[in-house]
mmCIF file of C-alpha atoms in Angstrom:
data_model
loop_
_atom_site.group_PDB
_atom_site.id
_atom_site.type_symbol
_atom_site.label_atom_id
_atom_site.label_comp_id
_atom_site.label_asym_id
_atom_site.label_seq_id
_atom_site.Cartn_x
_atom_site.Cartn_y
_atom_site.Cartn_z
ATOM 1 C CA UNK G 1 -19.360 1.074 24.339
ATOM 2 C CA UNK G 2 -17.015 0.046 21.130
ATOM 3 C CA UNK G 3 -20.231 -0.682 19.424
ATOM 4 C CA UNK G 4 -21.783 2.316 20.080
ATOM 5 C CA UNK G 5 -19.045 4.248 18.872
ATOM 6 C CA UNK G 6 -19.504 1.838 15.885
ATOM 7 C CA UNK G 7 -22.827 2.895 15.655
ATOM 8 C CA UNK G 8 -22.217 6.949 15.494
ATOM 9 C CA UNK G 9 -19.018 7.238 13.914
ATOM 10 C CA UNK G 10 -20.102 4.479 10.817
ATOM 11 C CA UNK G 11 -23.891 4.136 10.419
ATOM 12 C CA UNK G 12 -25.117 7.588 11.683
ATOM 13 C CA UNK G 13 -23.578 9.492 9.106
ATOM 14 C CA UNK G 14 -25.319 7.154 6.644
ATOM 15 C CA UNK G 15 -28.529 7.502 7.898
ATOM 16 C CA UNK G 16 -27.930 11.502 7.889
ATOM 17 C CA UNK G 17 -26.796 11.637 4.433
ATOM 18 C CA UNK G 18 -30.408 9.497 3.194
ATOM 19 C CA UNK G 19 -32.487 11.846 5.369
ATOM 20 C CA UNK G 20 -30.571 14.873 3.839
ATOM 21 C CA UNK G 21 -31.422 13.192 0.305
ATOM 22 C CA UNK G 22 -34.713 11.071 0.991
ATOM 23 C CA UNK G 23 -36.668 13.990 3.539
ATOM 24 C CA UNK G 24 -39.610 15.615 1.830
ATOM 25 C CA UNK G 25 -38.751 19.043 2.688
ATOM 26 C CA UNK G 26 -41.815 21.527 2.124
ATOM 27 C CA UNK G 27 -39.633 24.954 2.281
ATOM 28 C CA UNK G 28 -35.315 26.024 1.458
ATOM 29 C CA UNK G 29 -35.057 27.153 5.040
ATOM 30 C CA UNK G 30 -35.654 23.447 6.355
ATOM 31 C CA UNK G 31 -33.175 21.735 4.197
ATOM 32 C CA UNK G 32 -31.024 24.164 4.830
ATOM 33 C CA UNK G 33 -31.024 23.838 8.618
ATOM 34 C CA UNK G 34 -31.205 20.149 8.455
ATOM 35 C CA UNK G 35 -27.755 20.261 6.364
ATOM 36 C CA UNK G 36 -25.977 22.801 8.895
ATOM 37 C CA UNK G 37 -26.694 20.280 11.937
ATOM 38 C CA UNK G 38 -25.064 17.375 9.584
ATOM 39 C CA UNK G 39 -22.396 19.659 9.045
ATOM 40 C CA UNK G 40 -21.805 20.124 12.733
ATOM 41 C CA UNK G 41 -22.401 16.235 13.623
ATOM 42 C CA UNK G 42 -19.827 16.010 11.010
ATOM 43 C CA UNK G 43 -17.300 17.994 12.657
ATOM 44 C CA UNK G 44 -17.951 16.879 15.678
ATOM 45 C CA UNK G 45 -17.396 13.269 14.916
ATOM 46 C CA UNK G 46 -14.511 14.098 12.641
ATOM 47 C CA UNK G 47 -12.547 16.253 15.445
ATOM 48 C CA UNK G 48 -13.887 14.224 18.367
ATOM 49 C CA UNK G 49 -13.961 10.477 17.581
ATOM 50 C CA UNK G 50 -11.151 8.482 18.659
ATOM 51 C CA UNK G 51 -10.473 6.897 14.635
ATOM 52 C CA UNK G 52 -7.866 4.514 15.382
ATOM 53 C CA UNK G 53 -10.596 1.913 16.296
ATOM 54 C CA UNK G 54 -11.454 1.893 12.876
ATOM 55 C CA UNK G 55 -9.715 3.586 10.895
ATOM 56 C CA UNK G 56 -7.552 7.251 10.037
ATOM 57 C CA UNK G 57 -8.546 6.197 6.174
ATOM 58 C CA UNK G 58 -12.658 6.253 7.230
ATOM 59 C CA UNK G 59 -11.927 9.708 9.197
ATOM 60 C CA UNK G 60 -10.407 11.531 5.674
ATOM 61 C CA UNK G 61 -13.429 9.929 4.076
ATOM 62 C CA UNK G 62 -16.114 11.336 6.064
ATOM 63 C CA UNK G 63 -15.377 14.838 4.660
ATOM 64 C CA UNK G 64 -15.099 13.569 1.081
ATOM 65 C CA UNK G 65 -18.523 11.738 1.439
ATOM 66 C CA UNK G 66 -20.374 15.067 2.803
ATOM 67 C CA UNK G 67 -19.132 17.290 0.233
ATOM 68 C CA UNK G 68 -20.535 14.685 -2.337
ATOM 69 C CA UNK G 69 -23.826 14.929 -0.580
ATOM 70 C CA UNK G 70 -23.223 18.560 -0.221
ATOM 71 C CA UNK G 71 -23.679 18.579 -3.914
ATOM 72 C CA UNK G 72 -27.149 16.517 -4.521
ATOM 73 C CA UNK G 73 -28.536 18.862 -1.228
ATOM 74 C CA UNK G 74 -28.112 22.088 -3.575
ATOM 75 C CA UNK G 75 -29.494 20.756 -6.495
ATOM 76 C CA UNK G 76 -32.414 20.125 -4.316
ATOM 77 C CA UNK G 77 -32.169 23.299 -2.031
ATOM 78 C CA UNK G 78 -32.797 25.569 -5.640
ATOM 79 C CA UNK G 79 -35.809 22.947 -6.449
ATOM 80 C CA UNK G 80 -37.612 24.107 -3.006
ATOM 81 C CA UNK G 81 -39.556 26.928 -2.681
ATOM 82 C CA UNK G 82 -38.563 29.903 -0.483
ATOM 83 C CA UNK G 83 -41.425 29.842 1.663
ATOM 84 C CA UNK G 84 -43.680 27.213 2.755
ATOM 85 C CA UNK G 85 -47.582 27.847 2.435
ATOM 86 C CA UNK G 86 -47.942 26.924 6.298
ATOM 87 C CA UNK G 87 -45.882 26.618 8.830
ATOM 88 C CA UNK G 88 -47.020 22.784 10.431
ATOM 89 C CA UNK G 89 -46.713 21.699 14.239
ATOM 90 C CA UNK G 90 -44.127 19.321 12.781
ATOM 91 C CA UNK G 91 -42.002 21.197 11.060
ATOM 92 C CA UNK G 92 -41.288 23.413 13.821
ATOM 93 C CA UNK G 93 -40.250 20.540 15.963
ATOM 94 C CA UNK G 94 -38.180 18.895 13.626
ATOM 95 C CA UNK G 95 -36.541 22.699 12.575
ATOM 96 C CA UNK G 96 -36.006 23.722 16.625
ATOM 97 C CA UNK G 97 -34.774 20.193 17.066
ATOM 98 C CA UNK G 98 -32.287 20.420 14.365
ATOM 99 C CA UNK G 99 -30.919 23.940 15.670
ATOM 100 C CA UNK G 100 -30.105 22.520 18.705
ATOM 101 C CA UNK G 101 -28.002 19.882 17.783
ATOM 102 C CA UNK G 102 -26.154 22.392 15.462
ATOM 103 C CA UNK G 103 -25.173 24.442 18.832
ATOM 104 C CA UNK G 104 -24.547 21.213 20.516
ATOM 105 C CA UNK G 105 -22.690 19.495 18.231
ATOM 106 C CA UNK G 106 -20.817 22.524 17.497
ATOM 107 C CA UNK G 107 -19.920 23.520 20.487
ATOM 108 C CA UNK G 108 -17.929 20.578 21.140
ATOM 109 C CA UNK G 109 -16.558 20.367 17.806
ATOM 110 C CA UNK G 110 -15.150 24.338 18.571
ATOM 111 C CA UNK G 111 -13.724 22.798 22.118
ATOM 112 C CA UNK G 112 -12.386 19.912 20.789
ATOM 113 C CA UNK G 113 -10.170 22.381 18.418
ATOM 114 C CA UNK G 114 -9.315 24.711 21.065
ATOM 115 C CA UNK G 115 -7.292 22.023 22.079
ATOM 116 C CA UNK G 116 -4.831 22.083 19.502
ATOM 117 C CA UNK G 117 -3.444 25.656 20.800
ATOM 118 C CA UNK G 118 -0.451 24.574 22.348
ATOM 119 C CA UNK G 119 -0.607 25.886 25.628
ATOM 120 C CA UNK G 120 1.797 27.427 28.422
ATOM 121 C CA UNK G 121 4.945 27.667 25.789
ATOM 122 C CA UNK G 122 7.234 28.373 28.544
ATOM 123 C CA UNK G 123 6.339 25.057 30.216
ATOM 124 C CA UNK G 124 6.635 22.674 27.615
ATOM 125 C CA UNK G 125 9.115 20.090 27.428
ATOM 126 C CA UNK G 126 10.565 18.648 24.606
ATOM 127 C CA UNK G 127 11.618 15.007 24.036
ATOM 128 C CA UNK G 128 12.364 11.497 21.668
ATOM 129 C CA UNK G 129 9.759 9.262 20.684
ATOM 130 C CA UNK G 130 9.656 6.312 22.595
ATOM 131 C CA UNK G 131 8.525 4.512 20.154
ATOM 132 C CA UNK G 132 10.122 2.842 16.786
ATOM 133 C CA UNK G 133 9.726 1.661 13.573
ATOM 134 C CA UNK G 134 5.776 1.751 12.934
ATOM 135 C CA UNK G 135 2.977 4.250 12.490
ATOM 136 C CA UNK G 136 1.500 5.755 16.160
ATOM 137 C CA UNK G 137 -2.476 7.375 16.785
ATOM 138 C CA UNK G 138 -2.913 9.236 19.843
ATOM 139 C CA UNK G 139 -6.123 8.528 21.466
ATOM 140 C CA UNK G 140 -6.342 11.267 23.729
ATOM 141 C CA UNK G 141 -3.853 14.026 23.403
ATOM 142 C CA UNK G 142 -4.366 18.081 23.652
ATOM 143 C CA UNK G 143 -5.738 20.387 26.327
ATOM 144 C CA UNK G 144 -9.013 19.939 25.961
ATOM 145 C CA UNK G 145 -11.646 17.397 27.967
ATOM 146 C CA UNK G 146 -12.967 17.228 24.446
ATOM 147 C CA UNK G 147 -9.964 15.135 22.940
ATOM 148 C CA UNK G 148 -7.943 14.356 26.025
ATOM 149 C CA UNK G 149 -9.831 13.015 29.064
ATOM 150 C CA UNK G 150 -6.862 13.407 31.465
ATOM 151 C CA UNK G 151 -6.583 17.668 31.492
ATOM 152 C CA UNK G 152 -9.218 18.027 33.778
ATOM 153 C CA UNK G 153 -6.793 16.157 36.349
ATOM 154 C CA UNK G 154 -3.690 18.185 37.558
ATOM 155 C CA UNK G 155 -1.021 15.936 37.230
ATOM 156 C CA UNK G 156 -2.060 14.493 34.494
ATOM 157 C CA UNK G 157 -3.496 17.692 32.395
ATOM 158 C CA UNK G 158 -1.182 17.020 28.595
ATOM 159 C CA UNK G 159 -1.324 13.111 28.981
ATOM 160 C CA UNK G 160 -0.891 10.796 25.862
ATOM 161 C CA UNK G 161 -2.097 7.633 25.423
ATOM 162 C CA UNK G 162 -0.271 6.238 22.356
ATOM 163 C CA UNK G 163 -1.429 3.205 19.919
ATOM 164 C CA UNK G 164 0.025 1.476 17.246
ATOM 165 C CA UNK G 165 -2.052 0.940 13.918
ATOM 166 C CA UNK G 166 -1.273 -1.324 10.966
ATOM 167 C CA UNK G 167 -1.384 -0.898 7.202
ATOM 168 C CA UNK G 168 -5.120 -0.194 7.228
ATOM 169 C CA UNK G 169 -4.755 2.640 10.379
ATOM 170 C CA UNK G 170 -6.640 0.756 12.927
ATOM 171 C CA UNK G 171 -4.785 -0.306 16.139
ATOM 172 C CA UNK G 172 -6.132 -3.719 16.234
ATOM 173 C CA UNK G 173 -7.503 -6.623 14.214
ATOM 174 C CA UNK G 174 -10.603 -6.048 14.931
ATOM 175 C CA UNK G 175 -12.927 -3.613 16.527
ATOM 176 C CA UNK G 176 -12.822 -4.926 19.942
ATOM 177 C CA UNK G 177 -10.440 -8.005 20.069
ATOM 178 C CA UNK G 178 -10.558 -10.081 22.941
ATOM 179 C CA UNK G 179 -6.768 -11.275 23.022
ATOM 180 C CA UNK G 180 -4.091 -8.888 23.822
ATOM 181 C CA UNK G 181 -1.785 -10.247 20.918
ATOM 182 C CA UNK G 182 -4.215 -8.592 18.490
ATOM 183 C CA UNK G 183 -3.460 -5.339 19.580
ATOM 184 C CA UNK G 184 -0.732 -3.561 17.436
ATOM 185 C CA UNK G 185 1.004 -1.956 19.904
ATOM 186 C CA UNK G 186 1.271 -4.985 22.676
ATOM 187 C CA UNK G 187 4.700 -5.935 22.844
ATOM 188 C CA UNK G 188 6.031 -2.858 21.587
ATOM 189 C CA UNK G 189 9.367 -1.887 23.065
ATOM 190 C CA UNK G 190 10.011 1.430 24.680
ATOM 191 C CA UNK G 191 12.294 3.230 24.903
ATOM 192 C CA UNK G 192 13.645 6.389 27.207
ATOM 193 C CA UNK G 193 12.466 9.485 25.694
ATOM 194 C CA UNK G 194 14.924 11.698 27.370
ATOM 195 C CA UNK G 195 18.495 11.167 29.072
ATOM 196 C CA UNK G 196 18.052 11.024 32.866
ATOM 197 C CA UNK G 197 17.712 8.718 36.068
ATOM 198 C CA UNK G 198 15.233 6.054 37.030
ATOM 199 C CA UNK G 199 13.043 7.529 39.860
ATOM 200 C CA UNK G 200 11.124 4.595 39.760
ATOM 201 C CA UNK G 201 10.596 1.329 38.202
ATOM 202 C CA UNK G 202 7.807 -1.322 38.892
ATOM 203 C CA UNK G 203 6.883 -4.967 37.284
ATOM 204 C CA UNK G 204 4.643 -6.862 39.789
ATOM 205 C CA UNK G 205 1.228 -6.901 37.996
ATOM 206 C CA UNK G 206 -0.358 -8.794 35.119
ATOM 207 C CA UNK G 207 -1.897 -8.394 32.266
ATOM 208 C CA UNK G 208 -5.627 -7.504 32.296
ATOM 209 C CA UNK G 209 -7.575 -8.984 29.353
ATOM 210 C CA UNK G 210 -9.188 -6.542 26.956
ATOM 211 C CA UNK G 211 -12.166 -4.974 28.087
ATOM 212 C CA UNK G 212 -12.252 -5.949 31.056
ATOM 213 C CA UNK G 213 -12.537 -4.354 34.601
ATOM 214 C CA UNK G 214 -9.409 -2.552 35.382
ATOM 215 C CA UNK G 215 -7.585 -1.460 38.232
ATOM 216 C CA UNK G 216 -8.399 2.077 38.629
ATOM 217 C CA UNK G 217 -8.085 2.019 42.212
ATOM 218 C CA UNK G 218 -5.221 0.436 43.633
ATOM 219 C CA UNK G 219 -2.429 0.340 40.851
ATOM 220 C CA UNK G 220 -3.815 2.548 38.389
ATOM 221 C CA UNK G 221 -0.412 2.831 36.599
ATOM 222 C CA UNK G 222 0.106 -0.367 36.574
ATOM 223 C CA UNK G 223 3.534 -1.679 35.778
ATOM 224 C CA UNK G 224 5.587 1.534 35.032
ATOM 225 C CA UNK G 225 8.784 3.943 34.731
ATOM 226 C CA UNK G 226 9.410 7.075 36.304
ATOM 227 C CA UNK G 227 12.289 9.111 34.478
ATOM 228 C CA UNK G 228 14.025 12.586 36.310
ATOM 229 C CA UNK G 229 15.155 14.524 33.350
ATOM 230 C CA UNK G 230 14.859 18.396 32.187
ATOM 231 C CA UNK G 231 13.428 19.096 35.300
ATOM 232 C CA UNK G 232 10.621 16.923 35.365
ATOM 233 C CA UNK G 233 9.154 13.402 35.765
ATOM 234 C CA UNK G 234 8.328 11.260 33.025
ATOM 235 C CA UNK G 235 5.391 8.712 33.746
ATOM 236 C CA UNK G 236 5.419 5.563 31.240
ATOM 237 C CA UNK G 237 2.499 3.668 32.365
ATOM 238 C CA UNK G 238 0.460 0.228 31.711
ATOM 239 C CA UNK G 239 4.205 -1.536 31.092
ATOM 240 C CA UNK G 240 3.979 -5.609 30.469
ATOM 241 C CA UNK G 241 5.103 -8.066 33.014
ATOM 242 C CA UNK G 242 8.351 -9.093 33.187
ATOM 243 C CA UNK G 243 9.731 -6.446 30.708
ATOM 244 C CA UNK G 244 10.733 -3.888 32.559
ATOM 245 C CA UNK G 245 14.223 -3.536 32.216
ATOM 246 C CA UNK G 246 15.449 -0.389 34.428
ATOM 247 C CA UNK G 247 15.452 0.006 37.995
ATOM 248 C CA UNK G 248 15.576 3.014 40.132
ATOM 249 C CA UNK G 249 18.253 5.042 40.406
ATOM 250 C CA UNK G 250 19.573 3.804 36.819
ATOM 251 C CA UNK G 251 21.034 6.545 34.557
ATOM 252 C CA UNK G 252 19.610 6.014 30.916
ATOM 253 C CA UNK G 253 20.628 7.587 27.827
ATOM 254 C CA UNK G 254 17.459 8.643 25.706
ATOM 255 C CA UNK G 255 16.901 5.804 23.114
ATOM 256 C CA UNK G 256 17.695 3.333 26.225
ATOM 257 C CA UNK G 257 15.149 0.164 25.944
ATOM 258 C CA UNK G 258 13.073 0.659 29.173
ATOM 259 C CA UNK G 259 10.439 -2.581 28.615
ATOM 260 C CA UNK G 260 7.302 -3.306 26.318
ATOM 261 C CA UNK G 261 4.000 -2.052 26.295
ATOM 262 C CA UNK G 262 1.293 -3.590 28.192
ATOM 263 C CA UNK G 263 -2.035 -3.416 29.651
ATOM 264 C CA UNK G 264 -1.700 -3.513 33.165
ATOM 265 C CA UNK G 265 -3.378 -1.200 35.841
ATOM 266 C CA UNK G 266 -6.021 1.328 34.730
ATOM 267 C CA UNK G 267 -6.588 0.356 30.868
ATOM 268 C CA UNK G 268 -8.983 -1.389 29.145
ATOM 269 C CA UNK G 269 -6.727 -2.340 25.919
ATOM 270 C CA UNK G 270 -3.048 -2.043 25.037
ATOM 271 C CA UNK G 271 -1.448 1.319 24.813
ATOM 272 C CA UNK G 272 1.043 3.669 26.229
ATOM 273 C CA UNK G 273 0.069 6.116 28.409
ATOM 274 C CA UNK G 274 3.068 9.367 29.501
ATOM 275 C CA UNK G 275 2.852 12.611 30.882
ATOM 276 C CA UNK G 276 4.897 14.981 32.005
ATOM 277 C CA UNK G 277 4.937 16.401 35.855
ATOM 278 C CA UNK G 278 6.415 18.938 37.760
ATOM 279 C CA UNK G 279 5.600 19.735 42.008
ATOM 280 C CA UNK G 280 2.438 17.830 41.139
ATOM 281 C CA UNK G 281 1.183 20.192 38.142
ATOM 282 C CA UNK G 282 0.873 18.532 34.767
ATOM 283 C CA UNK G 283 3.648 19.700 31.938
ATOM 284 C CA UNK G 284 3.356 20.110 28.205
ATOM 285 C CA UNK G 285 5.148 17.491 26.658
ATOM 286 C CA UNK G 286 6.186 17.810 22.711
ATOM 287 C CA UNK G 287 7.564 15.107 20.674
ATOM 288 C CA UNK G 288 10.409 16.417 18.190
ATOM 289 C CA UNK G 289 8.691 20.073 18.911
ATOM 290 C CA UNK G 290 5.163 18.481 17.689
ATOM 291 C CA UNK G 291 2.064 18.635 20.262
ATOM 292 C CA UNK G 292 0.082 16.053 19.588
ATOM 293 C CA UNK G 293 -3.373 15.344 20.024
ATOM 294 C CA UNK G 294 -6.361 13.334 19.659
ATOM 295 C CA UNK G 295 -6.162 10.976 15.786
ATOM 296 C CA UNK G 296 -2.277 12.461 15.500
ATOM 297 C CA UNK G 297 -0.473 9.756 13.703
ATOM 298 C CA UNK G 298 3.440 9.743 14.083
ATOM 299 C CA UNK G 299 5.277 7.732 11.758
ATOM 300 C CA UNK G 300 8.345 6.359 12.585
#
């Protein structure tokens, strides 16, 4: 699945930009409609793909690249003529093929960014990092299905799953590591992001290597934390054996040191994973009054 990713977010838009450039185009029109489906597949991957598996320096260089292409594609849109002697079989296909990945790939893009709206003000919570000293992406974040796979579940509807990236913005060395060391955020300590009392508090599970199957089913949070503060419950999930350093019905101070990050339960790599809950509904969370979503990067 990495790979594939791979694939669209890094070779695609290659491949786009030499068709855009390369394509023998026989009228304006079909450039023209060829370029506005890049520019959605742009968006798209720009707003939708999770960057911190490569990097948050390839995302910002995406846009550059098209607008550089943008260029060339005028000089050759004012080279074509306006209309085409005859309208050909293929043409057709290729233009009605080419409008409908402009609505597709749009559309998304346009619910990925309705996402960003932070939603039910009146709701939201407001807490601490709980993390230090290091640069954080959030891999799914907002209130869309398009950036954040957990809103469309009820308790879980403004999750964040948090990653650590290094000096070149990726979260790992590598792609798709196979040991959890190579992971930037395994390790990591946590800390309480609020002042409250331990609700809960488990360390009984291991590690599950990267990629592998996880445990959706049975412990899907894996080692974890529940905090009772402002009202609400704080889930800190996918915790590392034998770090947990809380138990329940502990009063911590935010900036208490609750364990390290792990990759236990339902995960396939190393990250944090909170949300906020309340009577079973999901809660807007903010971080220092910032809602974060999908390719955020906190720096701290």
């Amino acid at each position: 699945m990495i790979w594939f990713q791979a694939f669209i977010h890094l070779v695609l838009p290659v491949l786009l930009f030499v068709h855009l450039l390369k394509t023998a185009y026989s009228k304006r029109t079909y450039l023209l409609i060829d370029w506005g489906a890049a520019l959605m597949f742009m968006a798209f991957i720009f707003i939708i793909g999770p960057w911190h598996i490569f990097t948050h320096y390839m995302r910002w260089l995406l846009p550059l690249s098209f607008l550089v292409v943008s260029v060339f594609v005028y000089r050759r849109w004012r080279s074509l003529p306006e209309k085409a002697e005859e309208m050909n079989k293929g043409s057709v296909f290729s233009m009605v093929i080419s409008i409908l990945l402009i609505f597709y790939f749009g559309s998304i893009a346009v619910s990925g960014l309705s996402g960003y709206a932070l939603p039910e003000e009146d709701k939201i919570v407001d807490m601490e990092f709980p993390l230090k000293d290091g640069v954080y992406a959030f891999g799914h974040g907002g209130a869309s299905t398009s950036i954040n796979y957990h809103y469309e579940s009820e308790t879980q509807a403004y999750a964040y799953d948090i990653l650590k990236v290094n000096a070149l913005t990726a979260r790992a060395d590598g792609i798709s590591p196979a040991r959890l060391e190579d992971y930037e955020i395994y390790g990591e300590p946590l800390y309480s992001p609020c002042t409250g009392e331990v609700a809960a508090a488990v360390d009984e599970y291991e590690d599950i290597l990267p990629q592998a199957e996880p445990d959706k089913e049975q412990h899907p949070a894996g080692n974890h934390v529940i905090l009772s503060c402002q009202g609400v419950d704080i889930h800190i999930a996918h915790m590392k054996p034998g770090t947990v350093h809380v138990q329940e019905g502990d009063a911590v101070e935010a900036g208490h040191l609750l364990g390290e990050v792990g990759n236990t339960g339902n995960t396939t790599e190393p990250h944090l994973h909170i949300h906020a809950e309340k009577d079973g509904e999901g809660v807007p969370l903010t971080f220092h009054d910032r809602f974060l979503k999908r390719n955020s990067l906190v720096f701290q």
